[in-house]
């Protein structure tokens, strides 16, 4: 029977359930923000990538509406055909200005930006050295490129250096690839040292600033700015979907890099241009990031307030090392993580369990926003206390 060819899917689902790896979507029924309605219940939201709280800002909403009224909904084609509007170019120039690079190229998502950039920059004769905790889009970009891809241990410069010494000379080009803020751990890559190694071994460096843009650096440009490395030749990837409250991705770097990708990146050339609403939204967000540093300052205040509250009230909790608004509570097993998430939900706190295969060890992942108030952070700590006491009882 033809149906028999698909029986493996059901078996595979059973395995996923048994391992406690099963995932499903949850419906958010309100504007995004620190307080949202999730599946009909109000909760305090510690699961959003909207670090500056801009996704529900009326100025972004109005920018999207105005753009749609002028230009319509669909962009109707790829950028190189009928999809390009002046707003796309304005957005690229604003991104380049924020990043202090010569130019930038906008893609329809951050995932597509990574696939397109990596697959264009290296090929079968080349080497990629990648942090083992890199985002899925970086890993799949490496696979698509057909380069030899070797993972080095997470943030381990000795391991990176050893791999360079052992393998670099066997390949034509070499690309070192890393997240700057690791999305499931919240720690930072040692970028200054990575750049030193890159120089010594004649490598290109591609960094993914998805969780850093709008959050790190004096102007919110990201970790490259935070580390004082904006003048170095780098390939910087980012997304419009996190701090910028929109959708889309970009590559920022030299004029030649951008020109080359515009001509070579398949995920730029053969997909429909970013929607005009998303483009206008991201432009409005960049303006706010430039003019209102107070959102970023408030976010960092919230980070230090929460860390302080946890160390005072919950010294028994094991936090993963973090230098960002992503703060993870280490859990012994996927089922323990799920249980704590469930108990927090019952107390009106939304804090997801992150489990294998996304990460090697289970955890509760908290992300902070500029729009969290002290009472939100206190409610989180109180709920954690109740759950953990119940655990020990
Ligand atoms: C979210 C994310 C992406 C993907 O960006 P999208 O615009 O959502 O496709 C890429 N890299 C990292 C590190 C991310 O966290």
mmCIF file of C-alpha atoms and ligand atoms in Angstrom:
data_model
loop_
_atom_site.group_PDB
_atom_site.id
_atom_site.type_symbol
_atom_site.label_atom_id
_atom_site.label_comp_id
_atom_site.label_asym_id
_atom_site.label_seq_id
_atom_site.Cartn_x
_atom_site.Cartn_y
_atom_site.Cartn_z
ATOM 1 C CA UNK A 1 0.000 0.000 0.000
ATOM 2 C CA UNK A 2 1.197 3.486 -0.802
ATOM 3 C CA UNK A 3 0.361 4.665 2.736
ATOM 4 C CA UNK A 4 2.967 2.253 4.122
ATOM 5 C CA UNK A 5 5.708 4.473 2.771
ATOM 6 C CA UNK A 6 4.729 7.078 5.357
ATOM 7 C CA UNK A 7 4.351 4.830 8.435
ATOM 8 C CA UNK A 8 7.818 5.830 9.633
ATOM 9 C CA UNK A 9 6.514 9.320 10.406
ATOM 10 C CA UNK A 10 4.151 8.011 13.061
ATOM 11 C CA UNK A 11 6.913 5.876 14.580
ATOM 12 C CA UNK A 12 9.229 8.845 14.595
ATOM 13 C CA UNK A 13 6.610 10.968 16.381
ATOM 14 C CA UNK A 14 6.226 8.255 19.030
ATOM 15 C CA UNK A 15 9.979 8.361 19.640
ATOM 16 C CA UNK A 16 9.881 12.166 19.928
ATOM 17 C CA UNK A 17 7.080 11.909 22.511
ATOM 18 C CA UNK A 18 8.896 9.223 24.503
ATOM 19 C CA UNK A 19 12.051 11.331 24.740
ATOM 20 C CA UNK A 20 10.033 14.317 26.000
ATOM 21 C CA UNK A 21 11.199 16.201 22.906
ATOM 22 C CA UNK A 22 7.743 16.862 21.502
ATOM 23 C CA UNK A 23 6.966 20.509 20.661
ATOM 24 C CA UNK A 24 3.786 22.307 19.720
ATOM 25 C CA UNK A 25 2.784 25.893 19.050
ATOM 26 C CA UNK A 26 1.059 28.162 21.591
ATOM 27 C CA UNK A 27 -1.245 30.973 20.558
ATOM 28 C CA UNK A 28 -0.437 34.493 21.713
ATOM 29 C CA UNK A 29 -3.616 36.557 21.588
ATOM 30 C CA UNK A 30 -2.537 40.125 22.347
ATOM 31 C CA UNK A 31 -0.057 42.768 21.275
ATOM 32 C CA UNK A 32 3.502 41.606 21.995
ATOM 33 C CA UNK A 33 4.947 42.931 25.241
ATOM 34 C CA UNK A 34 5.935 42.181 28.823
ATOM 35 C CA UNK A 35 2.352 41.133 29.598
ATOM 36 C CA UNK A 36 0.581 39.036 26.989
ATOM 37 C CA UNK A 37 -2.435 36.767 26.705
ATOM 38 C CA UNK A 38 -1.263 33.234 25.986
ATOM 39 C CA UNK A 39 -3.877 30.574 25.182
ATOM 40 C CA UNK A 40 -6.538 32.706 26.828
ATOM 41 C CA UNK A 41 -4.568 33.418 30.028
ATOM 42 C CA UNK A 42 -2.685 36.615 30.942
ATOM 43 C CA UNK A 43 0.999 35.906 31.617
ATOM 44 C CA UNK A 44 4.199 37.816 32.205
ATOM 45 C CA UNK A 45 6.331 37.144 29.162
ATOM 46 C CA UNK A 46 9.944 35.970 29.608
ATOM 47 C CA UNK A 47 10.146 34.299 26.222
ATOM 48 C CA UNK A 48 10.319 37.107 23.704
ATOM 49 C CA UNK A 49 13.159 38.224 21.426
ATOM 50 C CA UNK A 50 11.617 41.701 21.399
ATOM 51 C CA UNK A 51 14.370 43.007 23.719
ATOM 52 C CA UNK A 52 13.504 46.683 23.427
ATOM 53 C CA UNK A 53 9.736 46.160 23.459
ATOM 54 C CA UNK A 54 9.369 47.734 20.016
ATOM 55 C CA UNK A 55 7.202 45.066 18.338
ATOM 56 C CA UNK A 56 4.078 46.545 19.919
ATOM 57 C CA UNK A 57 5.188 50.202 19.673
ATOM 58 C CA UNK A 58 2.568 52.346 17.938
ATOM 59 C CA UNK A 59 5.227 54.120 15.865
ATOM 60 C CA UNK A 60 6.239 50.834 14.225
ATOM 61 C CA UNK A 61 2.591 49.910 13.683
ATOM 62 C CA UNK A 62 1.883 53.263 12.053
ATOM 63 C CA UNK A 63 4.982 53.004 9.845
ATOM 64 C CA UNK A 64 3.809 49.611 8.579
ATOM 65 C CA UNK A 65 0.286 50.855 7.863
ATOM 66 C CA UNK A 66 1.518 53.957 6.049
ATOM 67 C CA UNK A 67 3.875 51.892 3.892
ATOM 68 C CA UNK A 68 1.145 49.417 2.947
ATOM 69 C CA UNK A 69 -1.217 52.236 2.034
ATOM 70 C CA UNK A 70 1.373 53.680 -0.317
ATOM 71 C CA UNK A 71 2.934 50.542 -1.777
ATOM 72 C CA UNK A 72 0.400 47.730 -1.260
ATOM 73 C CA UNK A 73 0.969 44.449 0.523
ATOM 74 C CA UNK A 74 3.074 41.999 -1.465
ATOM 75 C CA UNK A 75 6.415 43.067 -2.886
ATOM 76 C CA UNK A 76 5.434 41.022 -6.009
ATOM 77 C CA UNK A 77 8.871 39.746 -6.972
ATOM 78 C CA UNK A 78 12.484 39.263 -6.035
ATOM 79 C CA UNK A 79 14.626 42.330 -5.372
ATOM 80 C CA UNK A 80 16.361 42.019 -8.747
ATOM 81 C CA UNK A 81 13.031 41.777 -10.609
ATOM 82 C CA UNK A 82 9.996 43.782 -9.425
ATOM 83 C CA UNK A 83 10.408 43.559 -5.624
ATOM 84 C CA UNK A 84 12.772 46.443 -4.933
ATOM 85 C CA UNK A 85 11.507 49.746 -3.489
ATOM 86 C CA UNK A 86 13.361 52.848 -2.351
ATOM 87 C CA UNK A 87 12.518 51.880 1.256
ATOM 88 C CA UNK A 88 14.662 48.724 0.941
ATOM 89 C CA UNK A 89 17.659 50.839 -0.008
ATOM 90 C CA UNK A 90 16.968 53.308 2.812
ATOM 91 C CA UNK A 91 16.873 50.396 5.235
ATOM 92 C CA UNK A 92 20.180 49.047 3.933
ATOM 93 C CA UNK A 93 21.841 52.437 4.321
ATOM 94 C CA UNK A 94 20.453 52.819 7.871
ATOM 95 C CA UNK A 95 21.759 49.381 8.823
ATOM 96 C CA UNK A 96 25.188 50.234 7.372
ATOM 97 C CA UNK A 97 25.153 53.516 9.328
ATOM 98 C CA UNK A 98 24.304 51.720 12.586
ATOM 99 C CA UNK A 99 26.945 49.056 12.002
ATOM 100 C CA UNK A 100 29.530 51.573 10.722
ATOM 101 C CA UNK A 101 30.083 49.453 7.610
ATOM 102 C CA UNK A 102 30.304 50.575 3.983
ATOM 103 C CA UNK A 103 27.086 48.870 2.980
ATOM 104 C CA UNK A 104 24.447 46.282 3.880
ATOM 105 C CA UNK A 105 22.119 43.911 2.048
ATOM 106 C CA UNK A 106 18.644 43.052 3.291
ATOM 107 C CA UNK A 107 17.275 39.499 3.028
ATOM 108 C CA UNK A 108 13.774 38.203 3.714
ATOM 109 C CA UNK A 109 14.909 36.628 7.000
ATOM 110 C CA UNK A 110 18.019 36.233 9.115
ATOM 111 C CA UNK A 111 17.987 32.535 8.348
ATOM 112 C CA UNK A 112 18.129 33.289 4.610
ATOM 113 C CA UNK A 113 20.897 35.861 5.146
ATOM 114 C CA UNK A 114 23.072 33.207 6.810
ATOM 115 C CA UNK A 115 22.337 30.537 4.217
ATOM 116 C CA UNK A 116 23.022 32.935 1.354
ATOM 117 C CA UNK A 117 26.161 34.541 2.752
ATOM 118 C CA UNK A 118 27.921 31.375 3.869
ATOM 119 C CA UNK A 119 27.081 29.385 0.752
ATOM 120 C CA UNK A 120 28.416 32.226 -1.430
ATOM 121 C CA UNK A 121 31.630 32.868 0.502
ATOM 122 C CA UNK A 122 33.012 29.329 0.675
ATOM 123 C CA UNK A 123 32.779 26.198 -1.447
ATOM 124 C CA UNK A 124 34.031 22.641 -1.763
ATOM 125 C CA UNK A 125 37.736 23.613 -1.589
ATOM 126 C CA UNK A 126 37.276 25.656 1.576
ATOM 127 C CA UNK A 127 37.102 25.230 5.345
ATOM 128 C CA UNK A 128 34.556 26.481 7.886
ATOM 129 C CA UNK A 129 35.486 26.519 11.559
ATOM 130 C CA UNK A 130 32.325 26.966 13.588
ATOM 131 C CA UNK A 131 31.465 27.210 17.273
ATOM 132 C CA UNK A 132 29.613 24.027 18.191
ATOM 133 C CA UNK A 133 26.721 26.056 19.685
ATOM 134 C CA UNK A 134 26.136 28.160 16.566
ATOM 135 C CA UNK A 135 22.583 28.810 15.389
ATOM 136 C CA UNK A 136 20.921 26.326 13.041
ATOM 137 C CA UNK A 137 21.046 28.791 10.129
ATOM 138 C CA UNK A 138 24.856 29.022 10.385
ATOM 139 C CA UNK A 139 25.201 25.249 10.484
ATOM 140 C CA UNK A 140 22.894 24.741 7.523
ATOM 141 C CA UNK A 141 24.639 27.531 5.592
ATOM 142 C CA UNK A 142 27.841 25.550 6.061
ATOM 143 C CA UNK A 143 26.210 22.358 4.790
ATOM 144 C CA UNK A 144 24.780 24.173 1.776
ATOM 145 C CA UNK A 145 28.194 25.647 0.930
ATOM 146 C CA UNK A 146 29.769 22.159 0.555
ATOM 147 C CA UNK A 147 32.830 23.400 2.432
ATOM 148 C CA UNK A 148 34.449 21.133 5.010
ATOM 149 C CA UNK A 149 32.855 22.183 8.280
ATOM 150 C CA UNK A 150 34.597 21.527 11.588
ATOM 151 C CA UNK A 151 33.040 22.515 14.909
ATOM 152 C CA UNK A 152 35.342 23.792 17.622
ATOM 153 C CA UNK A 153 34.377 23.512 21.281
ATOM 154 C CA UNK A 154 32.092 26.278 22.495
ATOM 155 C CA UNK A 155 34.083 29.529 22.870
ATOM 156 C CA UNK A 156 37.273 27.470 23.189
ATOM 157 C CA UNK A 157 40.132 29.469 21.629
ATOM 158 C CA UNK A 158 42.694 26.730 22.240
ATOM 159 C CA UNK A 159 40.538 24.298 20.286
ATOM 160 C CA UNK A 160 39.968 26.830 17.483
ATOM 161 C CA UNK A 161 43.691 27.565 17.351
ATOM 162 C CA UNK A 162 44.560 23.871 17.262
ATOM 163 C CA UNK A 163 42.104 23.233 14.419
ATOM 164 C CA UNK A 164 43.578 26.154 12.468
ATOM 165 C CA UNK A 165 47.106 24.843 12.943
ATOM 166 C CA UNK A 166 46.086 21.348 11.895
ATOM 167 C CA UNK A 167 43.741 21.984 8.961
ATOM 168 C CA UNK A 168 43.996 25.547 7.615
ATOM 169 C CA UNK A 169 46.807 24.857 5.147
ATOM 170 C CA UNK A 170 44.856 22.076 3.410
ATOM 171 C CA UNK A 171 42.181 24.464 2.175
ATOM 172 C CA UNK A 172 41.878 27.476 -0.107
ATOM 173 C CA UNK A 173 39.709 29.901 1.920
ATOM 174 C CA UNK A 174 38.765 29.605 5.567
ATOM 175 C CA UNK A 175 35.722 31.142 7.248
ATOM 176 C CA UNK A 176 35.427 31.310 11.030
ATOM 177 C CA UNK A 177 31.753 31.473 12.002
ATOM 178 C CA UNK A 178 30.220 32.350 15.366
ATOM 179 C CA UNK A 179 27.187 33.781 17.044
ATOM 180 C CA UNK A 180 28.247 36.831 19.067
ATOM 181 C CA UNK A 181 25.523 36.302 21.694
ATOM 182 C CA UNK A 182 24.692 32.603 21.948
ATOM 183 C CA UNK A 183 20.943 32.421 21.770
ATOM 184 C CA UNK A 184 20.344 29.427 24.024
ATOM 185 C CA UNK A 185 23.032 30.221 26.619
ATOM 186 C CA UNK A 186 23.341 34.005 26.692
ATOM 187 C CA UNK A 187 27.154 34.109 26.738
ATOM 188 C CA UNK A 188 29.391 35.988 24.258
ATOM 189 C CA UNK A 189 32.009 34.730 21.836
ATOM 190 C CA UNK A 190 35.594 35.945 22.475
ATOM 191 C CA UNK A 191 35.576 38.117 19.369
ATOM 192 C CA UNK A 192 38.870 40.044 19.823
ATOM 193 C CA UNK A 193 40.812 36.799 20.175
ATOM 194 C CA UNK A 194 38.960 35.175 17.273
ATOM 195 C CA UNK A 195 39.970 38.112 15.073
ATOM 196 C CA UNK A 196 43.603 37.740 16.124
ATOM 197 C CA UNK A 197 43.558 34.076 15.151
ATOM 198 C CA UNK A 198 41.827 34.926 11.887
ATOM 199 C CA UNK A 199 44.556 37.389 11.017
ATOM 200 C CA UNK A 200 47.337 34.982 11.904
ATOM 201 C CA UNK A 201 45.809 32.231 9.743
ATOM 202 C CA UNK A 202 44.429 34.300 6.863
ATOM 203 C CA UNK A 203 40.737 33.628 7.569
ATOM 204 C CA UNK A 204 37.505 35.495 7.003
ATOM 205 C CA UNK A 205 35.220 35.950 10.037
ATOM 206 C CA UNK A 206 31.425 35.883 9.941
ATOM 207 C CA UNK A 207 29.535 36.843 13.087
ATOM 208 C CA UNK A 208 25.817 36.515 13.766
ATOM 209 C CA UNK A 209 24.607 39.520 15.756
ATOM 210 C CA UNK A 210 20.947 38.406 15.907
ATOM 211 C CA UNK A 211 20.690 38.759 19.702
ATOM 212 C CA UNK A 212 23.227 41.599 20.000
ATOM 213 C CA UNK A 213 21.897 44.273 17.648
ATOM 214 C CA UNK A 214 19.989 46.940 19.553
ATOM 215 C CA UNK A 215 21.238 45.447 22.828
ATOM 216 C CA UNK A 216 25.056 45.789 22.933
ATOM 217 C CA UNK A 217 27.339 48.750 22.194
ATOM 218 C CA UNK A 218 27.069 52.474 22.858
ATOM 219 C CA UNK A 219 24.841 52.935 19.806
ATOM 220 C CA UNK A 220 23.190 49.531 19.959
ATOM 221 C CA UNK A 221 25.170 48.311 16.938
ATOM 222 C CA UNK A 222 25.941 44.991 18.631
ATOM 223 C CA UNK A 223 28.880 43.090 20.079
ATOM 224 C CA UNK A 224 31.261 44.232 17.344
ATOM 225 C CA UNK A 225 30.747 47.764 18.650
ATOM 226 C CA UNK A 226 30.785 46.594 22.289
ATOM 227 C CA UNK A 227 34.241 45.043 21.733
ATOM 228 C CA UNK A 228 35.455 48.157 19.852
ATOM 229 C CA UNK A 229 36.012 46.223 16.610
ATOM 230 C CA UNK A 230 33.898 48.172 14.116
ATOM 231 C CA UNK A 231 36.958 49.069 12.012
ATOM 232 C CA UNK A 232 37.890 45.413 11.403
ATOM 233 C CA UNK A 233 36.954 43.661 8.152
ATOM 234 C CA UNK A 234 34.105 41.424 9.230
ATOM 235 C CA UNK A 235 31.008 39.859 7.760
ATOM 236 C CA UNK A 236 28.175 40.815 10.097
ATOM 237 C CA UNK A 237 24.820 39.073 9.911
ATOM 238 C CA UNK A 238 21.728 40.135 11.760
ATOM 239 C CA UNK A 239 17.983 39.925 11.900
ATOM 240 C CA UNK A 240 15.219 42.519 11.816
ATOM 241 C CA UNK A 241 13.011 40.183 13.856
ATOM 242 C CA UNK A 242 14.416 40.571 17.366
ATOM 243 C CA UNK A 243 15.266 44.010 18.798
ATOM 244 C CA UNK A 244 13.942 45.654 15.635
ATOM 245 C CA UNK A 245 10.459 44.196 16.129
ATOM 246 C CA UNK A 246 9.985 43.341 12.452
ATOM 247 C CA UNK A 247 10.903 40.483 10.122
ATOM 248 C CA UNK A 248 13.868 40.081 7.800
ATOM 249 C CA UNK A 249 17.647 39.770 7.898
ATOM 250 C CA UNK A 250 20.788 41.459 6.612
ATOM 251 C CA UNK A 251 24.479 41.198 5.918
ATOM 252 C CA UNK A 252 26.615 44.250 6.728
ATOM 253 C CA UNK A 253 30.208 44.728 5.595
ATOM 254 C CA UNK A 254 32.350 46.158 2.834
ATOM 255 C CA UNK A 255 30.918 47.550 -0.383
ATOM 256 C CA UNK A 256 32.540 44.715 -2.327
ATOM 257 C CA UNK A 257 31.115 42.056 -0.033
ATOM 258 C CA UNK A 258 27.605 43.434 -0.418
ATOM 259 C CA UNK A 259 27.982 43.837 -4.175
ATOM 260 C CA UNK A 260 29.214 40.257 -4.443
ATOM 261 C CA UNK A 261 26.349 38.837 -2.351
ATOM 262 C CA UNK A 262 23.769 40.791 -4.338
ATOM 263 C CA UNK A 263 25.074 38.921 -7.385
ATOM 264 C CA UNK A 264 25.712 35.508 -5.865
ATOM 265 C CA UNK A 265 23.555 34.760 -2.813
ATOM 266 C CA UNK A 266 20.796 32.419 -4.020
ATOM 267 C CA UNK A 267 18.623 33.178 -0.991
ATOM 268 C CA UNK A 268 18.698 36.857 -1.973
ATOM 269 C CA UNK A 269 18.248 36.400 -5.725
ATOM 270 C CA UNK A 270 15.585 33.687 -5.858
ATOM 271 C CA UNK A 271 13.144 34.688 -3.151
ATOM 272 C CA UNK A 272 10.533 37.420 -2.931
ATOM 273 C CA UNK A 273 11.727 40.764 -1.569
ATOM 274 C CA UNK A 274 11.091 41.578 2.066
ATOM 275 C CA UNK A 275 7.558 42.940 2.443
ATOM 276 C CA UNK A 276 7.257 46.693 2.420
ATOM 277 C CA UNK A 277 5.500 46.669 5.810
ATOM 278 C CA UNK A 278 8.397 44.792 7.405
ATOM 279 C CA UNK A 279 10.867 47.131 5.702
ATOM 280 C CA UNK A 280 9.129 50.270 6.985
ATOM 281 C CA UNK A 281 8.779 48.747 10.464
ATOM 282 C CA UNK A 282 12.498 48.012 10.681
ATOM 283 C CA UNK A 283 13.345 51.531 9.507
ATOM 284 C CA UNK A 284 11.137 53.008 12.226
ATOM 285 C CA UNK A 285 12.811 50.761 14.812
ATOM 286 C CA UNK A 286 16.305 51.841 13.733
ATOM 287 C CA UNK A 287 15.298 55.458 14.162
ATOM 288 C CA UNK A 288 14.088 54.753 17.712
ATOM 289 C CA UNK A 289 17.286 52.857 18.520
ATOM 290 C CA UNK A 290 19.303 55.857 17.346
ATOM 291 C CA UNK A 291 17.210 58.495 19.126
ATOM 292 C CA UNK A 292 16.143 56.744 22.340
ATOM 293 C CA UNK A 293 19.027 54.939 24.065
ATOM 294 C CA UNK A 294 16.875 54.805 27.220
ATOM 295 C CA UNK A 295 15.236 51.548 26.061
ATOM 296 C CA UNK A 296 18.622 49.827 25.926
ATOM 297 C CA UNK A 297 19.617 51.311 29.290
ATOM 298 C CA UNK A 298 16.379 50.080 30.884
ATOM 299 C CA UNK A 299 16.950 46.593 29.453
ATOM 300 C CA UNK A 300 20.384 46.400 31.099
ATOM 301 C CA UNK A 301 18.992 47.714 34.375
ATOM 302 C CA UNK A 302 16.448 44.919 34.260
ATOM 303 C CA UNK A 303 19.203 42.370 33.673
ATOM 304 C CA UNK A 304 21.116 43.484 36.748
ATOM 305 C CA UNK A 305 17.961 43.734 38.869
ATOM 306 C CA UNK A 306 16.922 40.171 38.018
ATOM 307 C CA UNK A 307 20.399 38.755 38.617
ATOM 308 C CA UNK A 308 20.529 40.505 41.972
ATOM 309 C CA UNK A 309 17.076 39.248 42.978
ATOM 310 C CA UNK A 310 17.984 35.681 42.039
ATOM 311 C CA UNK A 311 21.277 35.726 43.927
ATOM 312 C CA UNK A 312 19.554 37.136 47.023
ATOM 313 C CA UNK A 313 16.402 35.045 47.041
ATOM 314 C CA UNK A 314 17.315 31.894 45.167
ATOM 315 C CA UNK A 315 20.997 31.128 45.831
ATOM 316 C CA UNK A 316 20.321 27.412 45.218
ATOM 317 C CA UNK A 317 19.484 28.033 41.558
ATOM 318 C CA UNK A 318 22.153 27.141 39.012
ATOM 319 C CA UNK A 319 22.387 29.840 36.322
ATOM 320 C CA UNK A 320 24.390 29.248 33.145
ATOM 321 C CA UNK A 321 27.100 31.911 32.644
ATOM 322 C CA UNK A 322 25.471 34.813 30.798
ATOM 323 C CA UNK A 323 26.544 38.293 29.740
ATOM 324 C CA UNK A 324 23.303 39.228 27.992
ATOM 325 C CA UNK A 325 19.544 39.592 28.580
ATOM 326 C CA UNK A 326 19.281 35.816 27.987
ATOM 327 C CA UNK A 327 19.452 34.112 31.376
ATOM 328 C CA UNK A 328 19.184 30.321 31.675
ATOM 329 C CA UNK A 329 18.375 28.157 34.676
ATOM 330 C CA UNK A 330 20.115 24.814 34.350
ATOM 331 C CA UNK A 331 17.823 21.769 34.789
ATOM 332 C CA UNK A 332 18.705 18.127 35.353
ATOM 333 C CA UNK A 333 16.449 16.590 32.704
ATOM 334 C CA UNK A 334 13.940 17.473 29.985
ATOM 335 C CA UNK A 335 11.051 16.306 32.187
ATOM 336 C CA UNK A 336 12.223 18.484 35.121
ATOM 337 C CA UNK A 337 12.484 21.456 32.795
ATOM 338 C CA UNK A 338 8.982 20.815 31.453
ATOM 339 C CA UNK A 339 7.629 20.468 34.983
ATOM 340 C CA UNK A 340 9.104 23.790 36.115
ATOM 341 C CA UNK A 341 7.823 25.545 32.991
ATOM 342 C CA UNK A 342 4.356 24.138 33.687
ATOM 343 C CA UNK A 343 4.439 25.256 37.345
ATOM 344 C CA UNK A 344 5.526 28.743 36.307
ATOM 345 C CA UNK A 345 2.707 28.878 33.750
ATOM 346 C CA UNK A 346 0.195 28.055 36.474
ATOM 347 C CA UNK A 347 1.524 31.098 38.343
ATOM 348 C CA UNK A 348 1.199 33.381 35.331
ATOM 349 C CA UNK A 349 4.823 33.284 34.165
ATOM 350 C CA UNK A 350 5.768 32.316 30.625
ATOM 351 C CA UNK A 351 9.327 30.928 30.611
ATOM 352 C CA UNK A 352 9.959 28.111 28.143
ATOM 353 C CA UNK A 353 11.893 24.903 28.667
ATOM 354 C CA UNK A 354 14.655 24.478 26.094
ATOM 355 C CA UNK A 355 15.575 20.840 25.631
ATOM 356 C CA UNK A 356 17.633 18.560 23.427
ATOM 357 C CA UNK A 357 18.050 18.410 20.477
ATOM 358 C CA UNK A 358 18.090 22.244 20.473
ATOM 359 C CA UNK A 359 20.676 22.272 23.286
ATOM 360 C CA UNK A 360 22.818 19.552 24.897
ATOM 361 C CA UNK A 361 21.321 20.043 28.391
ATOM 362 C CA UNK A 362 17.844 21.122 29.455
ATOM 363 C CA UNK A 363 17.189 24.572 30.844
ATOM 364 C CA UNK A 364 14.587 27.246 31.491
ATOM 365 C CA UNK A 365 15.401 30.175 29.271
ATOM 366 C CA UNK A 366 14.445 33.681 30.419
ATOM 367 C CA UNK A 367 14.748 36.680 28.139
ATOM 368 C CA UNK A 368 14.393 40.181 29.503
ATOM 369 C CA UNK A 369 12.845 43.172 27.797
ATOM 370 C CA UNK A 370 13.179 46.909 28.328
ATOM 371 C CA UNK A 371 9.441 46.951 29.049
ATOM 372 C CA UNK A 372 9.603 44.571 32.029
ATOM 373 C CA UNK A 373 8.840 46.404 35.248
ATOM 374 C CA UNK A 374 10.363 45.608 38.631
ATOM 375 C CA UNK A 375 7.079 44.005 39.707
ATOM 376 C CA UNK A 376 7.350 41.583 36.751
ATOM 377 C CA UNK A 377 10.818 40.520 37.859
ATOM 378 C CA UNK A 378 9.653 40.158 41.458
ATOM 379 C CA UNK A 379 6.701 38.034 40.333
ATOM 380 C CA UNK A 380 9.076 35.772 38.411
ATOM 381 C CA UNK A 381 11.344 35.287 41.423
ATOM 382 C CA UNK A 382 8.361 34.628 43.715
ATOM 383 C CA UNK A 383 6.987 32.013 41.308
ATOM 384 C CA UNK A 384 10.392 30.335 41.002
ATOM 385 C CA UNK A 385 10.611 30.216 44.804
ATOM 386 C CA UNK A 386 7.202 28.583 45.140
ATOM 387 C CA UNK A 387 7.980 25.979 42.464
ATOM 388 C CA UNK A 388 11.405 25.136 43.819
ATOM 389 C CA UNK A 389 10.120 24.815 47.386
ATOM 390 C CA UNK A 390 7.418 22.461 46.087
ATOM 391 C CA UNK A 391 10.158 20.496 44.373
ATOM 392 C CA UNK A 392 12.160 20.082 47.564
ATOM 393 C CA UNK A 393 9.129 19.272 49.732
HETATM 394 C C1 LIG B 1 16.804 34.221 15.259
HETATM 395 C C2 LIG B 1 18.168 33.926 14.743
HETATM 396 C C3 LIG B 1 18.417 33.804 13.382
HETATM 397 C C4 LIG B 1 17.329 33.803 12.363
HETATM 398 O O1 LIG B 1 16.797 35.036 12.160
HETATM 399 P P1 LIG B 1 15.318 35.155 11.531
HETATM 400 O O2 LIG B 1 15.267 36.527 11.029
HETATM 401 O O3 LIG B 1 14.358 34.861 12.627
HETATM 402 O O4 LIG B 1 15.243 34.124 10.434
HETATM 403 C C5 LIG B 1 19.724 33.632 12.972
HETATM 404 N N1 LIG B 1 20.734 33.539 13.862
HETATM 405 C C6 LIG B 1 20.526 33.614 15.182
HETATM 406 C C7 LIG B 1 21.680 33.521 16.120
HETATM 407 C C8 LIG B 1 19.235 33.795 15.671
HETATM 408 O O5 LIG B 1 19.026 33.840 16.983
#
